[in-house]
Coordinates of C-alpha atoms (C1' of nucleotides) in Angstrom, one line a residue:
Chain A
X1 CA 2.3 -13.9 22.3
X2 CA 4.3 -13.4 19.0
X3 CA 6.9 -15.6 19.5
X4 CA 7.3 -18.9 18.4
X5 CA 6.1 -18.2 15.1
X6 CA 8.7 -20.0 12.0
X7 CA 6.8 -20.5 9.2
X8 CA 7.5 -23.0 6.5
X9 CA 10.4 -23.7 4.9
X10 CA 12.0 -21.9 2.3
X11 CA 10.6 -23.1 -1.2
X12 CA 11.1 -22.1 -5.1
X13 CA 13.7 -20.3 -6.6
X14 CA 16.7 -21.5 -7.9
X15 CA 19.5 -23.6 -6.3
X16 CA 21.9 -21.9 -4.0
X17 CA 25.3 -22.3 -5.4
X18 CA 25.9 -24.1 -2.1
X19 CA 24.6 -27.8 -2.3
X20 CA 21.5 -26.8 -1.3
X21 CA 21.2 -29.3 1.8
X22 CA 17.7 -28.7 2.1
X23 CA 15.5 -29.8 -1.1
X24 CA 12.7 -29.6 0.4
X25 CA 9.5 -28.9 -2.2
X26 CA 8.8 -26.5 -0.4
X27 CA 5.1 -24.6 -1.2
X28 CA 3.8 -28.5 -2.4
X29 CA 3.9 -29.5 1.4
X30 CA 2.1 -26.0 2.8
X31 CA -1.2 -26.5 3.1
X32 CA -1.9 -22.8 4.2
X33 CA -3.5 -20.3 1.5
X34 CA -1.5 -17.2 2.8
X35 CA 1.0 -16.0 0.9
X36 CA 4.4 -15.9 2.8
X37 CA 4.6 -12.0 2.4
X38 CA 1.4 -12.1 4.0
X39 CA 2.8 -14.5 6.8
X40 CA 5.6 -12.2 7.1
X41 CA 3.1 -8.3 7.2
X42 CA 1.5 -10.4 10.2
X43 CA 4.2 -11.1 11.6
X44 CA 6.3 -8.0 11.9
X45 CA 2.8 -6.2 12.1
X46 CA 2.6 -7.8 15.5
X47 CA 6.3 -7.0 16.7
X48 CA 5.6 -3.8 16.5
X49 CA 2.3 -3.5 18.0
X50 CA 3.5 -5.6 20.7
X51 CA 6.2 -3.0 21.3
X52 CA 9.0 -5.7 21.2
X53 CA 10.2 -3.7 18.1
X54 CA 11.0 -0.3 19.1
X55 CA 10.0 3.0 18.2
X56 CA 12.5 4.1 15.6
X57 CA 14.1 0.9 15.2
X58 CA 15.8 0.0 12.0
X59 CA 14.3 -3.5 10.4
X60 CA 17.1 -4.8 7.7
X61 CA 15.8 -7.1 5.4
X62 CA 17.9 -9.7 5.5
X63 CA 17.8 -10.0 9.3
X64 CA 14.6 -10.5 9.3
X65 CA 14.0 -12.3 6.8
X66 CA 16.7 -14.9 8.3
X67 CA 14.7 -15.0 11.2
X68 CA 11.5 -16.3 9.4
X69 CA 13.3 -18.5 7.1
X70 CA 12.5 -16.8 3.9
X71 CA 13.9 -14.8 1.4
X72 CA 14.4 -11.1 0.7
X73 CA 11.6 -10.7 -1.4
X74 CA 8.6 -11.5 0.7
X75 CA 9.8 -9.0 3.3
X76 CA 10.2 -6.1 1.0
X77 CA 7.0 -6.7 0.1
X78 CA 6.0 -6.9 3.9
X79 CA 7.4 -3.4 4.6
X80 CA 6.1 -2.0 1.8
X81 CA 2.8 -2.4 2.8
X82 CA 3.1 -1.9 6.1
X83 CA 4.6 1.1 5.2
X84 CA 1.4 2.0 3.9
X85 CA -0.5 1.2 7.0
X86 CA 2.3 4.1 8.8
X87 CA 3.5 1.8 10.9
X88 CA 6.6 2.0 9.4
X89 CA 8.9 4.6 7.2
X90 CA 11.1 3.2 4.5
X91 CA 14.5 5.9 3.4
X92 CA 14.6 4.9 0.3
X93 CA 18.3 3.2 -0.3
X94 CA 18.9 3.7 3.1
X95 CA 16.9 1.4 5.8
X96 CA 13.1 0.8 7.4
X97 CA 12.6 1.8 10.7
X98 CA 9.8 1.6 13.1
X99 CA 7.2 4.7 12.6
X100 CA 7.3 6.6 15.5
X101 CA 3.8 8.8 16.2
X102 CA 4.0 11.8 17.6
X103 CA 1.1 13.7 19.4
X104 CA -0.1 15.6 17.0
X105 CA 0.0 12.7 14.6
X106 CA -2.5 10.7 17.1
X107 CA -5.1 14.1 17.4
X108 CA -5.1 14.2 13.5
X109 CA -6.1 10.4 13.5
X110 CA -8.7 10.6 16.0
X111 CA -10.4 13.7 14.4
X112 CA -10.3 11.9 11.1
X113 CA -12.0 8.7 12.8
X114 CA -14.5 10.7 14.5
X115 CA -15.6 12.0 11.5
X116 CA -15.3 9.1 9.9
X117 CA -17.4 6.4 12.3
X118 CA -19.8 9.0 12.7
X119 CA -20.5 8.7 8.8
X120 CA -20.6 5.2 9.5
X121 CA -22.7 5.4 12.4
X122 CA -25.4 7.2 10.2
X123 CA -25.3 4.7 7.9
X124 CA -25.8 1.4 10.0
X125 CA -28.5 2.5 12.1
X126 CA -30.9 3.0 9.0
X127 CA -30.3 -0.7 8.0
X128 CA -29.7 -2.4 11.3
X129 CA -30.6 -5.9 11.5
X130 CA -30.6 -7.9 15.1
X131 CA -27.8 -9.9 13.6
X132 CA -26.0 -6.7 13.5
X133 CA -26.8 -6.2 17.4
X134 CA -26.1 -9.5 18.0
X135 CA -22.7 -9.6 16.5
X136 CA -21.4 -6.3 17.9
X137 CA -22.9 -7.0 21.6
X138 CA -20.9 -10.2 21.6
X139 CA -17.6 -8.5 20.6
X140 CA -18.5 -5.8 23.1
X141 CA -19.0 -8.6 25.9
X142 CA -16.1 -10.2 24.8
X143 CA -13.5 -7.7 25.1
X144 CA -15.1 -6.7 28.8
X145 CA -14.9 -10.5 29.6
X146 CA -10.6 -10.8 28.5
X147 CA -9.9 -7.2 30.6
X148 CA -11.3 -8.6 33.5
X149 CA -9.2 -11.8 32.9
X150 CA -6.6 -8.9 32.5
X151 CA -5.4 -9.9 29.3
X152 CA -4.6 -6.2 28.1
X153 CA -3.6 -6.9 24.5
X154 CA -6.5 -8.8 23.8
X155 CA -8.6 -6.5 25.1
X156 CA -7.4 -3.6 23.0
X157 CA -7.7 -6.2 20.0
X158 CA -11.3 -6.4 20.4
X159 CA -12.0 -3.2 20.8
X160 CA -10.5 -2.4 17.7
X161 CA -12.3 -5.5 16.6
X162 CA -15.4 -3.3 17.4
X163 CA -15.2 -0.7 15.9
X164 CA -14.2 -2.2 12.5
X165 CA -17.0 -4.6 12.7
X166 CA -19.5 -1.4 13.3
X167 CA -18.1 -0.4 9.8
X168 CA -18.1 -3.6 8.0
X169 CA -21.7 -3.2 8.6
X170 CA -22.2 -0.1 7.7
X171 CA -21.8 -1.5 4.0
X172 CA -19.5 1.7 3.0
X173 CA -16.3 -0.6 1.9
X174 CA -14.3 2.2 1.0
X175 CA -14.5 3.5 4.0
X176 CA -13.5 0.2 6.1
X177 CA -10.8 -0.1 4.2
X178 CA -9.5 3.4 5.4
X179 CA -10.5 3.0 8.8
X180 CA -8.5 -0.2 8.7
X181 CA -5.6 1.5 8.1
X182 CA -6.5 4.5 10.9
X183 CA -6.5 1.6 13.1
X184 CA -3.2 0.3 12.9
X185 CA -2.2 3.7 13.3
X186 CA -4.3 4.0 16.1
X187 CA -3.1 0.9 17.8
X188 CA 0.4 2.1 17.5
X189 CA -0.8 4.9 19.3
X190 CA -2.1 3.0 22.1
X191 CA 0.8 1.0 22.5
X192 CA 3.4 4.1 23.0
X193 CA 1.1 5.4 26.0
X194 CA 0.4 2.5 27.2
X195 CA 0.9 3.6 30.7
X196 CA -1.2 6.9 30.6
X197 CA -4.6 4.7 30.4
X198 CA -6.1 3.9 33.7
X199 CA -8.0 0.7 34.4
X200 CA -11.7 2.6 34.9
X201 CA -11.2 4.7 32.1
X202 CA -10.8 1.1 29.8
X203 CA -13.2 -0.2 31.5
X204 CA -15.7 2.6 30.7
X205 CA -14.8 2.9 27.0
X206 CA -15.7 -0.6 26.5
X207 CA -19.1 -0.1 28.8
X208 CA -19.7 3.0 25.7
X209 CA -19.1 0.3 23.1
X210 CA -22.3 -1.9 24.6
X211 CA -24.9 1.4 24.9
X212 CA -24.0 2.0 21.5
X213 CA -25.6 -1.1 20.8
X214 CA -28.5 -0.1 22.9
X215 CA -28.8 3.2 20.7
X216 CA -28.5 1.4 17.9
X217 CA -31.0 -1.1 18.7
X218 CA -33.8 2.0 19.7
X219 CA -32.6 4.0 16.2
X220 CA -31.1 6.8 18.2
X221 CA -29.2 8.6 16.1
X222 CA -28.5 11.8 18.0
X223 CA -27.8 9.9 21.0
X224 CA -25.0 8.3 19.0
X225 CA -23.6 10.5 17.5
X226 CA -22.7 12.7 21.0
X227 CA -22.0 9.2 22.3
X228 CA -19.1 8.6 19.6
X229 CA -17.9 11.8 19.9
X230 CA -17.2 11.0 23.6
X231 CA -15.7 8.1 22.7
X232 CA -13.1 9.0 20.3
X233 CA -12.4 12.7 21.9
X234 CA -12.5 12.2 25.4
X235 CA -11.3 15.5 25.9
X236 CA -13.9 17.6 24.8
Chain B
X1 CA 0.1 11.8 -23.2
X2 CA 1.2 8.7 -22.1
X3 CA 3.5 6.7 -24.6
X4 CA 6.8 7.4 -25.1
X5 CA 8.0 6.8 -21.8
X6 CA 11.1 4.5 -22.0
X7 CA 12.5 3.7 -18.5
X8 CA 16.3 3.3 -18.3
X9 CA 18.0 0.7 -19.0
X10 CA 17.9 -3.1 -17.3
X11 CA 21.0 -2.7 -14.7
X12 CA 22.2 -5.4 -12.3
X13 CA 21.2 -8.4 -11.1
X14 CA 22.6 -11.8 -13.0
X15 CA 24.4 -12.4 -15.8
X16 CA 21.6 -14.1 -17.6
X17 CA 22.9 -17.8 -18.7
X18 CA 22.2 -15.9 -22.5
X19 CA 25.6 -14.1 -23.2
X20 CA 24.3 -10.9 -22.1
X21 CA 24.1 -8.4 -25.6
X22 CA 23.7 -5.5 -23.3
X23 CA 26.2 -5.2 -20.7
X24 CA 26.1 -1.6 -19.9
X25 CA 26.3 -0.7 -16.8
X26 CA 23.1 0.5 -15.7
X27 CA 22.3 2.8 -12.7
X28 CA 25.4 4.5 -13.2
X29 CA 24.0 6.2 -16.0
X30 CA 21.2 6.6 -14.0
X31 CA 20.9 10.4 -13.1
X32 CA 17.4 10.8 -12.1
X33 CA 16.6 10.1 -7.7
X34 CA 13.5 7.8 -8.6
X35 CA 13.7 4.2 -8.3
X36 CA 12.5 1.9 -11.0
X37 CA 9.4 0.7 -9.1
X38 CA 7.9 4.5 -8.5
X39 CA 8.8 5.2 -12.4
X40 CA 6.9 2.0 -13.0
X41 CA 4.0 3.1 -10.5
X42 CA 3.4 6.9 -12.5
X43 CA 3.8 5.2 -15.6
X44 CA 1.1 2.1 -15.2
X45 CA -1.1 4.9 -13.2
X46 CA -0.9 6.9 -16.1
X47 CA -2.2 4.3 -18.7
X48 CA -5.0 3.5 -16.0
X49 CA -6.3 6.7 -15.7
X50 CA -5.9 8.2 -19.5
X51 CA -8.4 5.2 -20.4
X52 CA -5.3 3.2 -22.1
X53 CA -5.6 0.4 -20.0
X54 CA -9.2 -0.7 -20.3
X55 CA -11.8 -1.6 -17.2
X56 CA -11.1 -5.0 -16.1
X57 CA -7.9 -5.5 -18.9
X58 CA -5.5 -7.6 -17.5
X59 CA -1.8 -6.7 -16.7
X60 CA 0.5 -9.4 -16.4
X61 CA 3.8 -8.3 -15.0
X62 CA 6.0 -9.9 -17.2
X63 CA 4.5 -8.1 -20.6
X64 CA 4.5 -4.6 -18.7
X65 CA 8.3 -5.4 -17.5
X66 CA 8.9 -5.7 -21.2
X67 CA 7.5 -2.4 -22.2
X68 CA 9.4 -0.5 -19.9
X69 CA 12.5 -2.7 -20.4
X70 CA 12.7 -3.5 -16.9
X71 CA 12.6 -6.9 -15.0
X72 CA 9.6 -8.3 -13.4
X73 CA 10.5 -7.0 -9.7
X74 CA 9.7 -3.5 -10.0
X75 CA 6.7 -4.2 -11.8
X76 CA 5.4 -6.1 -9.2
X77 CA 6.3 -3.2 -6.5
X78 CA 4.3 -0.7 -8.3
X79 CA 1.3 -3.1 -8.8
X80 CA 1.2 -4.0 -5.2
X81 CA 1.1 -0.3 -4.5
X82 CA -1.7 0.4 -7.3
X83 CA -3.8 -1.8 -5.5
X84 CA -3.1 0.1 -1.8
X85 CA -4.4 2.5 -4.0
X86 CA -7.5 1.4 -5.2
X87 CA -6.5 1.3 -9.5
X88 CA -5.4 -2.8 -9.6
X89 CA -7.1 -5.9 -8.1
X90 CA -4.7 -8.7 -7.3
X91 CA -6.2 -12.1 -7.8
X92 CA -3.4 -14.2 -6.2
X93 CA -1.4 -16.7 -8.0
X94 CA -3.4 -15.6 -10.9
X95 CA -2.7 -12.0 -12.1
X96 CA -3.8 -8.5 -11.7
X97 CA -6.5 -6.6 -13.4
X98 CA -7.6 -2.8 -13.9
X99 CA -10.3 -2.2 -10.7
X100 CA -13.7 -1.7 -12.3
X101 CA -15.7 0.7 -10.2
X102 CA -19.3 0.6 -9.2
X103 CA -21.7 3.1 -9.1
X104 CA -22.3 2.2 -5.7
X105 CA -18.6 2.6 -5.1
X106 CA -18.2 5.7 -6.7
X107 CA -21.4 7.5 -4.1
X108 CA -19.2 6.1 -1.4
X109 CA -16.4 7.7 -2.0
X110 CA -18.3 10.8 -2.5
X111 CA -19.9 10.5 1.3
X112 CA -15.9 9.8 3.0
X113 CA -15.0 13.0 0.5
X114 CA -17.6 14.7 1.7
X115 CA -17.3 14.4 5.0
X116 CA -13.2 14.9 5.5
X117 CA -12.9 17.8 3.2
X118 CA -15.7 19.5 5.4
X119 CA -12.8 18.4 8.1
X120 CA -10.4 19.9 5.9
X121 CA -11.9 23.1 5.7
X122 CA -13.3 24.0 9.2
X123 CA -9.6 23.0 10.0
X124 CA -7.8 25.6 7.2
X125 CA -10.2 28.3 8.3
X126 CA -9.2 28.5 11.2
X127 CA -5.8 29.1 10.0
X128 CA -5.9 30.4 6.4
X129 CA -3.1 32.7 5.2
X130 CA -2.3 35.1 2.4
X131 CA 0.3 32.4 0.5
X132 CA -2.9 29.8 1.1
X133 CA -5.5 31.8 -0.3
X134 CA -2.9 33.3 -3.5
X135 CA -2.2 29.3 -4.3
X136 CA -5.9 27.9 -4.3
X137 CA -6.6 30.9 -6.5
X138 CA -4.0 30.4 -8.9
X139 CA -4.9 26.6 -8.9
X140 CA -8.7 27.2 -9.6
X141 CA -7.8 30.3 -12.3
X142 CA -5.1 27.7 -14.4
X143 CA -7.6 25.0 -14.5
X144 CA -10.7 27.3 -15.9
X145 CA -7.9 28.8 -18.2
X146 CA -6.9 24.8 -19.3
X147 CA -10.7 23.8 -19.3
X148 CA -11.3 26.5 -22.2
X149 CA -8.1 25.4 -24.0
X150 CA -10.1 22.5 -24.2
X151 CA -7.5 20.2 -22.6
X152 CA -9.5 18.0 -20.4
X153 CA -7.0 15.6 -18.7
X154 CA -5.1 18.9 -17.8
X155 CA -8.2 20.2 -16.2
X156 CA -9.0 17.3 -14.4
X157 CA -5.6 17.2 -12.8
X158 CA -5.9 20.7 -11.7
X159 CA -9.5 20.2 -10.5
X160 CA -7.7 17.4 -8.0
X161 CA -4.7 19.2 -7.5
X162 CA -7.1 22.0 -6.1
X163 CA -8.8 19.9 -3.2
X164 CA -5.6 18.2 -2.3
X165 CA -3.7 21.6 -2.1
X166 CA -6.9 22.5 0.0
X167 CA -5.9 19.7 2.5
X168 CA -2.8 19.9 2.1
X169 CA -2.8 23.1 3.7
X170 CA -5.5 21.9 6.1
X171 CA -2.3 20.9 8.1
X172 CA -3.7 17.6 9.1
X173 CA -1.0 15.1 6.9
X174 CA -3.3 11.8 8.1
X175 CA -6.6 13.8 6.2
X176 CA -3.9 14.0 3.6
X177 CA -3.0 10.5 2.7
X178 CA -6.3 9.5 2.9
X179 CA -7.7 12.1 0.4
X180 CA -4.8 11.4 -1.9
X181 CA -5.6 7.3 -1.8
X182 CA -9.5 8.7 -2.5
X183 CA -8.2 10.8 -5.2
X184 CA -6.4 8.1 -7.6
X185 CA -10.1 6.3 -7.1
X186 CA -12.2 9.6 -8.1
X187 CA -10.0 9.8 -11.3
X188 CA -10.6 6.3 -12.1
X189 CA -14.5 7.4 -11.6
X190 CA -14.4 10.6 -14.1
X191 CA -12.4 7.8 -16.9
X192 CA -15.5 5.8 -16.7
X193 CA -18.1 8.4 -17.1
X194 CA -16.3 11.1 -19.1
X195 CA -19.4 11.2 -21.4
X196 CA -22.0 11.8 -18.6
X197 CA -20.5 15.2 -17.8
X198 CA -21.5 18.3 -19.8
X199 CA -18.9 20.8 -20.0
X200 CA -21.4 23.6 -18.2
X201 CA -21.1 21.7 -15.7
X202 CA -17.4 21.2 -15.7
X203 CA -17.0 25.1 -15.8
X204 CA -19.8 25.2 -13.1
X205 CA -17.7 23.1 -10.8
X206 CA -14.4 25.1 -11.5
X207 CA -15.9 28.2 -10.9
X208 CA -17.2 27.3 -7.3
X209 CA -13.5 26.4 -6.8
X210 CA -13.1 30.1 -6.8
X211 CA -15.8 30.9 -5.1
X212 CA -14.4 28.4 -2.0
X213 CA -11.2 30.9 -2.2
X214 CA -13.5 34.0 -1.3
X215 CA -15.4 32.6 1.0
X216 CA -12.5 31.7 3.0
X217 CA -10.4 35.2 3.2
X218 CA -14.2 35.8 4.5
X219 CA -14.0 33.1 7.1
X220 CA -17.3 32.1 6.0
X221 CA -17.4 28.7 7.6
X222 CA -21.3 27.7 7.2
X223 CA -21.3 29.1 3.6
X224 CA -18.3 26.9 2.9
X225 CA -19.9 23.6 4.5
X226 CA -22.6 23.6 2.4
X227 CA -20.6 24.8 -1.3
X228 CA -18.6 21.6 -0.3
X229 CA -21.5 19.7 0.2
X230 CA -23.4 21.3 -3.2
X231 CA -19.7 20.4 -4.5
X232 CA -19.3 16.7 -4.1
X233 CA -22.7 15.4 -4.3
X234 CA -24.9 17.8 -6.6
X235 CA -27.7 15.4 -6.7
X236 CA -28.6 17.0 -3.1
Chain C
dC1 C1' 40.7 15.8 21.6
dT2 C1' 37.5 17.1 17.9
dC3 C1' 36.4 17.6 13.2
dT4 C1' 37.1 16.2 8.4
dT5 C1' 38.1 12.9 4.9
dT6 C1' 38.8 8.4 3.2
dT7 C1' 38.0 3.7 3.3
dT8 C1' 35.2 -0.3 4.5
dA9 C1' 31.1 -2.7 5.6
dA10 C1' 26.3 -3.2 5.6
dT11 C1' 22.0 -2.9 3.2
dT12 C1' 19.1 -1.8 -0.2
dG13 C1' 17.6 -2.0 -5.4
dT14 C1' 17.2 -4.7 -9.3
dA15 C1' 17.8 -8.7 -12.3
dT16 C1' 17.0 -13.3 -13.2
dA17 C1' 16.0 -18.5 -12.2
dT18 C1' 12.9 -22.0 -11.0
dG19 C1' 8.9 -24.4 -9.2
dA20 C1' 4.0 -24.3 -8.4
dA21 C1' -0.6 -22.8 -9.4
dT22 C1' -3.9 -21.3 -12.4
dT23 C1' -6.0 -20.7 -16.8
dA24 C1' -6.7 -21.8 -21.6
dC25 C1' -6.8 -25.0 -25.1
dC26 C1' -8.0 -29.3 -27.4
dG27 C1' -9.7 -33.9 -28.2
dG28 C1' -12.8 -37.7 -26.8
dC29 C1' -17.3 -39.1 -25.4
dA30 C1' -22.4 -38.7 -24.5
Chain D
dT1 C1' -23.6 -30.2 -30.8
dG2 C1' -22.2 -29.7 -26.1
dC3 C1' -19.7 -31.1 -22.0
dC4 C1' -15.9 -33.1 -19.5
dG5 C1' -11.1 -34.2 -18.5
dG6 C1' -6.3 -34.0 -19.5
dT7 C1' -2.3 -31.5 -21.3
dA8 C1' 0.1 -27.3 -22.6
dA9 C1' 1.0 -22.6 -21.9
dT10 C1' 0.9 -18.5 -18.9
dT11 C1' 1.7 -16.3 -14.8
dC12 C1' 2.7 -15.8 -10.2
dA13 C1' 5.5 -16.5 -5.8
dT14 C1' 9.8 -16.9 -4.1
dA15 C1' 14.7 -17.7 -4.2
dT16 C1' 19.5 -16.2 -5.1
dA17 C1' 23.0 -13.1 -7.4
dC18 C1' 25.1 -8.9 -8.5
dA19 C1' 25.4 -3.7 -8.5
dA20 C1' 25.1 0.7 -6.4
dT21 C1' 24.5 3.5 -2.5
dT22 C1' 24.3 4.8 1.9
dA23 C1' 25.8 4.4 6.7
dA24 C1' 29.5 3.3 9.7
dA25 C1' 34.2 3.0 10.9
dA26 C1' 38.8 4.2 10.6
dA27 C1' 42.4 7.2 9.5
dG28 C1' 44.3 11.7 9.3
dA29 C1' 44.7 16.8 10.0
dG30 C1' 44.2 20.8 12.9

DNA sequence: CTCTTTTTAATTGTATATGAATTACCGGCA
DNA sequence: TGCCGGTAATTCATATACAATTAAAAAGAG
C-alpha cells in the first residue's frame, strides 16, 4: 500500500558544490499544493501505521530523507510533528525512533476518547441534520462493505474515518482537532495488537457505528451515550 | 517580563560569503541543555501571551530571527510548534500570524476542559496522597498570596499551574498533554479579556482552588464534580 | 573474557543560500 | 476619483554546509 510513493524532485536551494547534474526547476513543474514536509508526515505517518516501521525503530534523517528525494529539512519538520501526534519520540541530539505504546498508554487514550465523543455525541444530536445521517451511514456501510472484501487496513481507516466525521459535525473544532491526534495514537494502538481482534468482534463494532446512526436519527441521547461507552470500553 | 531575553550567540552553519565579523565559536560557549528552537518557542510564547504580540500581528521569521540573533531555522521550529499549540496560524507560503480567538472558541474549550478535568479528578481521587494534597495546597495558597501582591501574570500562571499539577498527578500523561495544548489556548483567552474579569472574581476562583484540596482529603467525589463544573463554566 | 576508556563514525542542530510564491506598491486608464 | 494590471519587495520553502554531540566501535587494562 505505501510503497511506490517518490515524490518530486528535489527543488530550491542552492547549488551543490558538485555540478549539480540535475537542474531541474524543481517546485515550478509540481502542480500539487502540499508542502513536501507535508508529503513527507504522510508518508512516514503511513510506515508506521502500516507496521513496516517498527516499534522502537530509530528513523535518521538523512536516510529517509534520501529515500524520498528531499532534503533534511522537510523531514525534521515531518518528525517534529508527528512527534506531536505520539507516534514518534525525538532524543533530543540523539535520534527519532518509532513511539512504542504500552498498555496503559492505550487505557489512558480510550478513557480520554470516551469522554471525549460522548461530549461530542451530546452535541450533534441537538443539531442533526439528515445530511449528517446520510454522511455517517455511508461511511458506516462503507467500512462494513471493504471488511467483507477483507481489506483490513481499509477497514480500520474508515472506522476511524467515523468517528472523526461524528466530531466534525459536532461543530466543537477544538475538540476534532484533539481527537485527531487521539486517533493516530489509537491507530498505533490497533496496529501492535493486531492479532488479539477477532473477525465478529470487528464486525460488530462497525454494526454499533450504524445504530448510532439510528439513535441519532430518533434523538436518543441516553441510548447513545451507553451505546459509546460500549464501544470504546468493551470491557466494562 | 518579557524583553531582555538575548539568545546566545549565532553558531555554525556556513561561512557567510560576507567575511564573517563574528567568528566565535558558538555552542561551545553554550552551557545551557536547551536547543535554540525551544528557547525560541518560550520566548515568542511569552510575547503572545503578555499581550506584546498583538491579535492577528504578523510574525515573519526572518525579523523574529533577528531579535534573538538567531538564523531563520529555529524560528521556524518553534512557530510550527506554536501552531500544534493553538498560539500561531500558518498561512502557507505566506507567513504566520498571532491566532485570534473567538468567543465561540473560547466556550469550546471550556466544555473539553470541563469534561477531562472531571476525568482528572474522579481518576486522582481514587488515588490522592499526602505529597498530592501538600502541593495543590501550596499551589492555590502562592497564587492568592501573588493575586494580593497585585501581580497578575504571576497569578494567572499559578492559577494554570494548579489544574495541570491537578492532572498531572491524575496519572493519566495522555489527559496531560491534552490539557497542557488547552492550556497555552485558555491563556491566550484571559490576554484578550483581561478587562472583563473583576478581581472578586479572580479571588473567588482561587479560593475554590482550595476548597478542591479539602474536598479531596475528603474524597468527596460528587461535591468535587460539580465545584469543577461551577469552576470552568460559571454562567451555569 | 569482561569491563573501562579512548577513538572514530554517524547523526543531529544550526546557519545560510537560492528560487518560488505571495503580497504590496504604483502608475495608467475608464 | 476609483479600479485594474504590472513590477518590486517580502517572505516562505527547501537545499546544502559546517559544527557539536551522541552513539558505536575499537583498543586497552584487569
Amino acid at each position: 500500500m505505501a510503497k511506490t510513493m517518490t515524490i518530486k524532485r528535489r527543488s530550491g536551494g542552492k547549488k551543490a558544490s558538485a555540478p549539480a547534474p540535475l537542474p531541474i526547476p524543481g517546485s515550478a513543474l509540481r502542480f500539487d499544493q502540499r508542502s513536501l514536509s507535508e508529503e513527507a508526515y504522510e508518508h512516514i505517518k503511513r510506515l508506521i501505521l502500516s507496521g513496516v516501521f517498527k516499534d522502537g525503530e530509530k528513523i535518521p534523517e538523512e536516510k529517509i530523507a534520501q529515500i524520498l528525494n528531499v532534503s533534511r529539512t522537510p523531514i525534521r519538520e515531518a518528525l517534529r510533528q508527528l512527534e506531536q501526534y505520539g507516534l514518534v519520540v525525538i532524543k533530543p541530539r540523539s535520534y527519532a525512533k518509532v513511539a512504542s505504546v504500552t498498555f496503559r498508554e492505550a487505557e489512558q487514550v480510550a478513557h480520554v476518547r470516551l469522554e471525549l465523543e460522548k461530549l461530542a455525541v451530546r452535541s450533534i444530536v441537538k443539531t442533526v441534520v439528515k445530511d449528517d445521517l446520510d454522511a455517517l451511514a455511508r461511511i458506516a456501510r462503507q467500512a462494513v462493505a471493504k471488511f467483507r472484501e477483507g481489506s483490513l487496513a481499509e477497514t480500520f481507516m474508515l472506522d476511524s474515518a467515523f468517528h472523526l466525521e461524528l466530531v466534525r459535525r459536532s461543530g466543537n473544532n477544538i475538540l476534532y482537532d484533539i481527537l485527531e491526534r487521539l486517533d493516530a495514537k489509537n491507530q498505533l494502538v490497533r496496529v501492535r495488537s493486531v492479532a488479539a481482534r477477532p473477525a465478529e468482534m470487528v464486525e460488530r463494532l462497525l454494526r454499533e457505528h450504524q445504530a448510532w446512526v439510528t439513535m441519532l436519527a430518533n434523538g436518543d441521547e441516553e441510548g447513545l451515550m451507553r451505546a459509546v461507552e460500549a464501544h470504546i470500553i468493551p470491557g466494562n
